[in-house]
Coordinates of C-alpha atoms in Angstrom, one line a residue:
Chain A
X600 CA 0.0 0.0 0.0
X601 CA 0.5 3.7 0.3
X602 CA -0.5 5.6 3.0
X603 CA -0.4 8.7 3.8
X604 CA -1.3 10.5 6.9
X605 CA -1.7 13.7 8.3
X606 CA -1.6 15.2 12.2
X607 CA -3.8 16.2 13.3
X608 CA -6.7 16.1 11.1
X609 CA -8.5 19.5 13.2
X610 CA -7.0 21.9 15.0
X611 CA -8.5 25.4 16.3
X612 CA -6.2 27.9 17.3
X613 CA -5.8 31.8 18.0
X614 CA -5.2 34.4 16.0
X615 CA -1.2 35.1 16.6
X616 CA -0.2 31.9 17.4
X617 CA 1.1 29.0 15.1
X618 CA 0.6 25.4 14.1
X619 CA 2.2 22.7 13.1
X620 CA 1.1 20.1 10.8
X621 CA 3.0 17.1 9.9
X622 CA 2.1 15.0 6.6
X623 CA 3.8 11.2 7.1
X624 CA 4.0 8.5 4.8
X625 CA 3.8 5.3 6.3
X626 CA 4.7 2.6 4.3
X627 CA 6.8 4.0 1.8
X628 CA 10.0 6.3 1.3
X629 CA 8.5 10.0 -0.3
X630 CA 11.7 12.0 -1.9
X631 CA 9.0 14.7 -2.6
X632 CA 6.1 15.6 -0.7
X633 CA 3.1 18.4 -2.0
X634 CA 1.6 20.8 0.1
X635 CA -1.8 22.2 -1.1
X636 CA -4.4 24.6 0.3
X637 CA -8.1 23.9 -0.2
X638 CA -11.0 26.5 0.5
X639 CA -14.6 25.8 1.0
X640 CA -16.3 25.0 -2.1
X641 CA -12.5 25.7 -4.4
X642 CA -10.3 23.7 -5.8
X643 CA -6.2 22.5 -4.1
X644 CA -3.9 25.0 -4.5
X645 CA -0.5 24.0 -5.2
X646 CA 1.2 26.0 -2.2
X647 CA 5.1 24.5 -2.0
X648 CA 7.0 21.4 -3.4
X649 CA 9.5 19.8 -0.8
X650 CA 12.2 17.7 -1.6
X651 CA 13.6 15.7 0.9
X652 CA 17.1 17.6 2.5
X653 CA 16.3 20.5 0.5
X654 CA 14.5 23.9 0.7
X655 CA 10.8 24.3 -0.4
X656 CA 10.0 25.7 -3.8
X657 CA 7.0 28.0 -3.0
X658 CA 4.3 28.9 -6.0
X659 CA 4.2 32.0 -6.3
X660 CA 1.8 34.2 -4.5
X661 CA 2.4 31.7 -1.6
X662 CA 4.5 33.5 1.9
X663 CA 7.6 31.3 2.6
X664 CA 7.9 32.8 5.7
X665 CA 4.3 32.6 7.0
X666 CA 3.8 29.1 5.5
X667 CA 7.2 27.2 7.0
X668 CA 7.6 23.8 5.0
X669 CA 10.4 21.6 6.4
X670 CA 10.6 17.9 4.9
X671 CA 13.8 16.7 7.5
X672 CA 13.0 12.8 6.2
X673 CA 12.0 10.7 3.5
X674 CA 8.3 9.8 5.3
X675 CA 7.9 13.4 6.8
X676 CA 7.3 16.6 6.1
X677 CA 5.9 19.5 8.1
X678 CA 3.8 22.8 7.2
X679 CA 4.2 25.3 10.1
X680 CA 1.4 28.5 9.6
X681 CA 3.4 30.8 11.4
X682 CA 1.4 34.4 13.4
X683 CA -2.1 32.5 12.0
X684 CA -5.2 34.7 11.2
X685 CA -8.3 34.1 10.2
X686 CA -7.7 34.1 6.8
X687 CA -5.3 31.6 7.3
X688 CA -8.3 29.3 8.2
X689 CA -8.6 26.6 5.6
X690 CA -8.2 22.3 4.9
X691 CA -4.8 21.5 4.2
X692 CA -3.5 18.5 2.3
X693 CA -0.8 17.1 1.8
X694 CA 0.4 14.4 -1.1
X695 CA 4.1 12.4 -1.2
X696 CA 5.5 11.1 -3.9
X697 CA 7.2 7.6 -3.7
X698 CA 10.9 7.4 -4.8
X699 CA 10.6 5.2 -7.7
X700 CA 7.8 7.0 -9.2
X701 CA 7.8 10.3 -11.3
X702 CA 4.0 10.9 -10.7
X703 CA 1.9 9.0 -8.5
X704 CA 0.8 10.9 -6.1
X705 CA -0.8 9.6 -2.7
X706 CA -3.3 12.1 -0.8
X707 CA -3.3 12.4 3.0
X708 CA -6.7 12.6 4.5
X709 CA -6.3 16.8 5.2
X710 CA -6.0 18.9 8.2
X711 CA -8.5 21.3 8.7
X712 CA -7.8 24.7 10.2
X713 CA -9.5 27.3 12.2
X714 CA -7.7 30.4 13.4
X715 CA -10.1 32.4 15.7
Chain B
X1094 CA 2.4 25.0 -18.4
X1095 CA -0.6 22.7 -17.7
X1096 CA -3.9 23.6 -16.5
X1097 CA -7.1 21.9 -16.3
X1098 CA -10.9 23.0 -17.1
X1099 CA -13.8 21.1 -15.9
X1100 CA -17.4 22.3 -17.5
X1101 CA -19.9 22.4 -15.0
X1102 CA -19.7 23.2 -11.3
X1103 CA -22.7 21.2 -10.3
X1104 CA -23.9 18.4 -12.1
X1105 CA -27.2 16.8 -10.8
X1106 CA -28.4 13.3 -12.2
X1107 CA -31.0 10.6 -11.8
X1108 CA -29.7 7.1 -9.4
X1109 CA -29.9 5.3 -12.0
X1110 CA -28.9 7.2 -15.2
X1111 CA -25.7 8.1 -16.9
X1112 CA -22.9 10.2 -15.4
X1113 CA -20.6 11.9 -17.5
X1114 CA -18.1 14.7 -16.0
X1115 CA -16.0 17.0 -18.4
X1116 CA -12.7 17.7 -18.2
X1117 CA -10.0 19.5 -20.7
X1118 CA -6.3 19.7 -20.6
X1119 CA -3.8 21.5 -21.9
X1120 CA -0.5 20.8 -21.7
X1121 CA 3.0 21.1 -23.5
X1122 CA 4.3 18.2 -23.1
X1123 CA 2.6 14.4 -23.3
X1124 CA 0.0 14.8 -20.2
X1125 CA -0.6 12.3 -17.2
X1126 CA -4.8 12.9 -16.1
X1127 CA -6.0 11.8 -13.2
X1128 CA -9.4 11.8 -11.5
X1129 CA -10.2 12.2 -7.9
X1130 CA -13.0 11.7 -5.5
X1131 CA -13.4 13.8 -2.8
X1132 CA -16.1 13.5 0.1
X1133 CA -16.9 16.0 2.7
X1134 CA -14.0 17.4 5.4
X1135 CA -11.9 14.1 3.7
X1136 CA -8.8 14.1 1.6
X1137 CA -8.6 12.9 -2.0
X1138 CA -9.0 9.2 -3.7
X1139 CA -7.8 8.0 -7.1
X1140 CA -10.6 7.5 -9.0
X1141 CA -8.4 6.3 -11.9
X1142 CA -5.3 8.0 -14.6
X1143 CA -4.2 7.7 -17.5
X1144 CA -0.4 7.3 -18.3
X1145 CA 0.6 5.8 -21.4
X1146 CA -0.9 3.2 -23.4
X1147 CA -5.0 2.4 -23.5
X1148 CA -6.6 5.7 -24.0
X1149 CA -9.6 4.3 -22.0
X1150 CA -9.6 3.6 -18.8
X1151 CA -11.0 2.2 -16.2
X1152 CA -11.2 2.7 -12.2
X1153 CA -12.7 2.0 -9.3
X1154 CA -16.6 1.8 -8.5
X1155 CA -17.7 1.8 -12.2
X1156 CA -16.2 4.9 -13.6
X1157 CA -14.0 5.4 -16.8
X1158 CA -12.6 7.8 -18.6
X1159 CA -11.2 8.0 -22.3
X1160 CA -8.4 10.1 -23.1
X1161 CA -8.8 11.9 -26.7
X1162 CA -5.5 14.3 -27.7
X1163 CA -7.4 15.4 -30.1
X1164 CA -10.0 17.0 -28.4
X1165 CA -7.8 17.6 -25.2
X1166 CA -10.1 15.9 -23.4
X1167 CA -10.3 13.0 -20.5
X1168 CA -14.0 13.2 -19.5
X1169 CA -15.1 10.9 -16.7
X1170 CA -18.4 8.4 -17.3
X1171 CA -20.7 6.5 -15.1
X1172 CA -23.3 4.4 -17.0
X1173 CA -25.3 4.3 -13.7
X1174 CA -24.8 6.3 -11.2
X1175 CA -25.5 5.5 -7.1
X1176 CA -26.6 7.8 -4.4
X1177 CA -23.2 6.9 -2.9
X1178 CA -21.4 8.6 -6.2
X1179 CA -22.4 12.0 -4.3
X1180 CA -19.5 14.0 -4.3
X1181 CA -16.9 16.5 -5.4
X1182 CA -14.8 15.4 -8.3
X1183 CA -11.1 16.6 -9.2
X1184 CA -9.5 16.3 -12.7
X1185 CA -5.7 16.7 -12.7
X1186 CA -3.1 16.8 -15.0
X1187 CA 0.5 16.0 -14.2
X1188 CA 4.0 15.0 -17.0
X1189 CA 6.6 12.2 -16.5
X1190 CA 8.5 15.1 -15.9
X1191 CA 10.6 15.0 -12.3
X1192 CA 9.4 16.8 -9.2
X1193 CA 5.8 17.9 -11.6
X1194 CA 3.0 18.6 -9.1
X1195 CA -0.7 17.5 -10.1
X1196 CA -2.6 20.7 -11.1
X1197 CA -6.2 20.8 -10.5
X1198 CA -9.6 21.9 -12.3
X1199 CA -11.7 23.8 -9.9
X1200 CA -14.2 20.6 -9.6
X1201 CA -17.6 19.2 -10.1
X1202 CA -19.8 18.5 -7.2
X1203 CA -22.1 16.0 -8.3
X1204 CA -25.7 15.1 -6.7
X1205 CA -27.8 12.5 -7.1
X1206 CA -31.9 12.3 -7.0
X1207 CA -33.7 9.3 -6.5

Protein backbone atom coordinates (compact mmCIF):
# COMPACT_ATOMS: atom_id res chain seq x y z
CA UNK A 1 0.00 0.00 0.00
CA UNK A 2 0.55 3.66 0.27
CA UNK A 3 -0.48 5.57 3.00
CA UNK A 4 -0.35 8.73 3.82
CA UNK A 5 -1.28 10.47 6.94
CA UNK A 6 -1.72 13.73 8.31
CA UNK A 7 -1.63 15.23 12.17
CA UNK A 8 -3.84 16.20 13.33
CA UNK A 9 -6.74 16.07 11.07
CA UNK A 10 -8.47 19.53 13.20
CA UNK A 11 -6.96 21.88 15.04
CA UNK A 12 -8.49 25.40 16.35
CA UNK A 13 -6.24 27.93 17.28
CA UNK A 14 -5.84 31.81 18.05
CA UNK A 15 -5.16 34.36 16.04
CA UNK A 16 -1.24 35.09 16.58
CA UNK A 17 -0.17 31.86 17.38
CA UNK A 18 1.07 29.05 15.08
CA UNK A 19 0.64 25.42 14.12
CA UNK A 20 2.23 22.68 13.08
CA UNK A 21 1.08 20.13 10.78
CA UNK A 22 2.99 17.09 9.86
CA UNK A 23 2.11 15.01 6.56
CA UNK A 24 3.85 11.17 7.10
CA UNK A 25 4.02 8.51 4.76
CA UNK A 26 3.84 5.34 6.30
CA UNK A 27 4.73 2.63 4.30
CA UNK A 28 6.75 3.99 1.77
CA UNK A 29 10.00 6.31 1.31
CA UNK A 30 8.54 10.03 -0.30
CA UNK A 31 11.73 11.97 -1.93
CA UNK A 32 9.05 14.70 -2.59
CA UNK A 33 6.05 15.58 -0.68
CA UNK A 34 3.15 18.42 -2.00
CA UNK A 35 1.57 20.81 0.10
CA UNK A 36 -1.81 22.18 -1.05
CA UNK A 37 -4.44 24.59 0.29
CA UNK A 38 -8.07 23.92 -0.19
CA UNK A 39 -11.04 26.48 0.50
CA UNK A 40 -14.56 25.80 0.97
CA UNK A 41 -16.30 24.99 -2.13
CA UNK A 42 -12.54 25.68 -4.36
CA UNK A 43 -10.31 23.71 -5.85
CA UNK A 44 -6.21 22.51 -4.09
CA UNK A 45 -3.88 24.96 -4.54
CA UNK A 46 -0.50 23.96 -5.15
CA UNK A 47 1.17 26.00 -2.18
CA UNK A 48 5.05 24.47 -1.98
CA UNK A 49 6.97 21.44 -3.38
CA UNK A 50 9.46 19.83 -0.83
CA UNK A 51 12.20 17.66 -1.60
CA UNK A 52 13.63 15.68 0.93
CA UNK A 53 17.10 17.64 2.46
CA UNK A 54 16.30 20.48 0.51
CA UNK A 55 14.55 23.95 0.73
CA UNK A 56 10.79 24.33 -0.36
CA UNK A 57 9.99 25.71 -3.79
CA UNK A 58 6.97 28.03 -2.99
CA UNK A 59 4.31 28.94 -5.95
CA UNK A 60 4.21 32.00 -6.28
CA UNK A 61 1.80 34.16 -4.53
CA UNK A 62 2.39 31.69 -1.56
CA UNK A 63 4.52 33.48 1.93
CA UNK A 64 7.59 31.29 2.60
CA UNK A 65 7.88 32.80 5.67
CA UNK A 66 4.35 32.63 7.03
CA UNK A 67 3.79 29.12 5.50
CA UNK A 68 7.19 27.17 6.98
CA UNK A 69 7.60 23.83 5.02
CA UNK A 70 10.38 21.55 6.38
CA UNK A 71 10.56 17.93 4.94
CA UNK A 72 13.84 16.73 7.51
CA UNK A 73 12.97 12.77 6.16
CA UNK A 74 12.04 10.66 3.45
CA UNK A 75 8.30 9.78 5.30
CA UNK A 76 7.93 13.36 6.79
CA UNK A 77 7.31 16.60 6.13
CA UNK A 78 5.93 19.50 8.14
CA UNK A 79 3.84 22.82 7.25
CA UNK A 80 4.16 25.28 10.13
CA UNK A 81 1.39 28.45 9.63
CA UNK A 82 3.41 30.81 11.43
CA UNK A 83 1.44 34.40 13.35
CA UNK A 84 -2.13 32.53 12.02
CA UNK A 85 -5.21 34.65 11.24
CA UNK A 86 -8.33 34.05 10.20
CA UNK A 87 -7.71 34.10 6.75
CA UNK A 88 -5.26 31.56 7.34
CA UNK A 89 -8.27 29.26 8.19
CA UNK A 90 -8.62 26.60 5.63
CA UNK A 91 -8.20 22.27 4.94
CA UNK A 92 -4.79 21.48 4.22
CA UNK A 93 -3.52 18.48 2.32
CA UNK A 94 -0.76 17.06 1.82
CA UNK A 95 0.35 14.40 -1.11
CA UNK A 96 4.06 12.37 -1.18
CA UNK A 97 5.48 11.11 -3.89
CA UNK A 98 7.18 7.59 -3.68
CA UNK A 99 10.91 7.42 -4.75
CA UNK A 100 10.59 5.18 -7.73
CA UNK A 101 7.79 6.99 -9.21
CA UNK A 102 7.77 10.27 -11.25
CA UNK A 103 3.95 10.91 -10.72
CA UNK A 104 1.95 9.01 -8.50
CA UNK A 105 0.84 10.87 -6.06
CA UNK A 106 -0.76 9.63 -2.74
CA UNK A 107 -3.26 12.06 -0.84
CA UNK A 108 -3.27 12.43 3.00
CA UNK A 109 -6.69 12.60 4.54
CA UNK A 110 -6.33 16.78 5.18
CA UNK A 111 -5.96 18.86 8.24
CA UNK A 112 -8.55 21.28 8.67
CA UNK A 113 -7.85 24.70 10.21
CA UNK A 114 -9.48 27.29 12.18
CA UNK A 115 -7.74 30.37 13.38
CA UNK A 116 -10.13 32.38 15.75
CA UNK B 1 2.43 24.96 -18.41
CA UNK B 2 -0.56 22.68 -17.72
CA UNK B 3 -3.95 23.58 -16.54
CA UNK B 4 -7.08 21.92 -16.27
CA UNK B 5 -10.90 23.04 -17.08
CA UNK B 6 -13.76 21.05 -15.88
CA UNK B 7 -17.37 22.31 -17.55
CA UNK B 8 -19.88 22.43 -15.01
CA UNK B 9 -19.72 23.25 -11.32
CA UNK B 10 -22.69 21.21 -10.31
CA UNK B 11 -23.92 18.37 -12.08
CA UNK B 12 -27.17 16.77 -10.78
CA UNK B 13 -28.39 13.25 -12.16
CA UNK B 14 -31.04 10.63 -11.82
CA UNK B 15 -29.75 7.10 -9.44
CA UNK B 16 -29.86 5.25 -11.97
CA UNK B 17 -28.86 7.25 -15.17
CA UNK B 18 -25.74 8.14 -16.90
CA UNK B 19 -22.90 10.25 -15.38
CA UNK B 20 -20.61 11.91 -17.49
CA UNK B 21 -18.09 14.67 -16.04
CA UNK B 22 -16.04 17.00 -18.36
CA UNK B 23 -12.71 17.73 -18.19
CA UNK B 24 -10.00 19.52 -20.69
CA UNK B 25 -6.30 19.67 -20.59
CA UNK B 26 -3.81 21.54 -21.93
CA UNK B 27 -0.47 20.79 -21.69
CA UNK B 28 3.01 21.11 -23.47
CA UNK B 29 4.25 18.15 -23.09
CA UNK B 30 2.57 14.40 -23.27
CA UNK B 31 -0.02 14.76 -20.21
CA UNK B 32 -0.63 12.28 -17.15
CA UNK B 33 -4.85 12.93 -16.13
CA UNK B 34 -6.02 11.77 -13.24
CA UNK B 35 -9.44 11.76 -11.49
CA UNK B 36 -10.20 12.24 -7.92
CA UNK B 37 -13.05 11.74 -5.49
CA UNK B 38 -13.42 13.81 -2.82
CA UNK B 39 -16.12 13.48 0.10
CA UNK B 40 -16.87 15.97 2.66
CA UNK B 41 -14.05 17.38 5.37
CA UNK B 42 -11.88 14.05 3.74
CA UNK B 43 -8.83 14.05 1.55
CA UNK B 44 -8.63 12.92 -1.95
CA UNK B 45 -9.02 9.25 -3.69
CA UNK B 46 -7.81 8.03 -7.14
CA UNK B 47 -10.64 7.52 -9.04
CA UNK B 48 -8.40 6.32 -11.92
CA UNK B 49 -5.31 7.96 -14.56
CA UNK B 50 -4.21 7.71 -17.47
CA UNK B 51 -0.40 7.32 -18.26
CA UNK B 52 0.57 5.83 -21.42
CA UNK B 53 -0.92 3.23 -23.44
CA UNK B 54 -5.04 2.40 -23.46
CA UNK B 55 -6.56 5.68 -24.02
CA UNK B 56 -9.61 4.28 -21.97
CA UNK B 57 -9.60 3.57 -18.77
CA UNK B 58 -10.99 2.19 -16.20
CA UNK B 59 -11.18 2.68 -12.18
CA UNK B 60 -12.72 1.99 -9.28
CA UNK B 61 -16.58 1.84 -8.45
CA UNK B 62 -17.70 1.82 -12.24
CA UNK B 63 -16.18 4.87 -13.61
CA UNK B 64 -14.01 5.35 -16.82
CA UNK B 65 -12.65 7.82 -18.56
CA UNK B 66 -11.19 8.02 -22.28
CA UNK B 67 -8.41 10.06 -23.09
CA UNK B 68 -8.80 11.86 -26.65
CA UNK B 69 -5.49 14.29 -27.68
CA UNK B 70 -7.43 15.41 -30.09
CA UNK B 71 -10.05 16.99 -28.44
CA UNK B 72 -7.76 17.57 -25.16
CA UNK B 73 -10.10 15.91 -23.43
CA UNK B 74 -10.27 13.02 -20.53
CA UNK B 75 -14.02 13.16 -19.49
CA UNK B 76 -15.10 10.89 -16.72
CA UNK B 77 -18.41 8.36 -17.31
CA UNK B 78 -20.75 6.46 -15.05
CA UNK B 79 -23.30 4.45 -17.00
CA UNK B 80 -25.34 4.33 -13.72
CA UNK B 81 -24.82 6.34 -11.23
CA UNK B 82 -25.53 5.47 -7.10
CA UNK B 83 -26.59 7.79 -4.41
CA UNK B 84 -23.17 6.89 -2.93
CA UNK B 85 -21.35 8.65 -6.15
CA UNK B 86 -22.40 12.00 -4.26
CA UNK B 87 -19.48 13.96 -4.28
CA UNK B 88 -16.92 16.51 -5.44
CA UNK B 89 -14.76 15.37 -8.26
CA UNK B 90 -11.14 16.63 -9.21
CA UNK B 91 -9.49 16.25 -12.73
CA UNK B 92 -5.73 16.72 -12.65
CA UNK B 93 -3.12 16.80 -15.04
CA UNK B 94 0.50 16.04 -14.24
CA UNK B 95 3.96 15.04 -16.99
CA UNK B 96 6.56 12.20 -16.48
CA UNK B 97 8.54 15.13 -15.87
CA UNK B 98 10.60 15.04 -12.33
CA UNK B 99 9.41 16.77 -9.22
CA UNK B 100 5.83 17.94 -11.56
CA UNK B 101 3.01 18.63 -9.08
CA UNK B 102 -0.67 17.47 -10.09
CA UNK B 103 -2.58 20.65 -11.14
CA UNK B 104 -6.20 20.85 -10.54
CA UNK B 105 -9.59 21.87 -12.32
CA UNK B 106 -11.72 23.75 -9.90
CA UNK B 107 -14.20 20.64 -9.63
CA UNK B 108 -17.62 19.20 -10.12
CA UNK B 109 -19.84 18.52 -7.18
CA UNK B 110 -22.07 15.96 -8.32
CA UNK B 111 -25.72 15.14 -6.70
CA UNK B 112 -27.82 12.45 -7.11
CA UNK B 113 -31.89 12.35 -6.99
CA UNK B 114 -33.69 9.26 -6.51
Amino acid sequence: GAVVSQHPSRVICKSGTSVKIECRSLDFQATTMFWYRQFPKKSLMLMATSNEGSKATYEQGVEKDKFLINHASLTLSTLTVTSAHPEDSSFYICSARKRDSSYEQYFGPGTRLTVT
Amino acid sequence: AQSVTQLGSHVSVSEGALVLLRCNYSSSVPPYLFWYVQYPNQGLQLLLKYTTGATLVKGINGFEAEFKKSETSFHLTKPSAHMSDAAEYFCAVSSNQAGTALIFGKGTTLSLSS
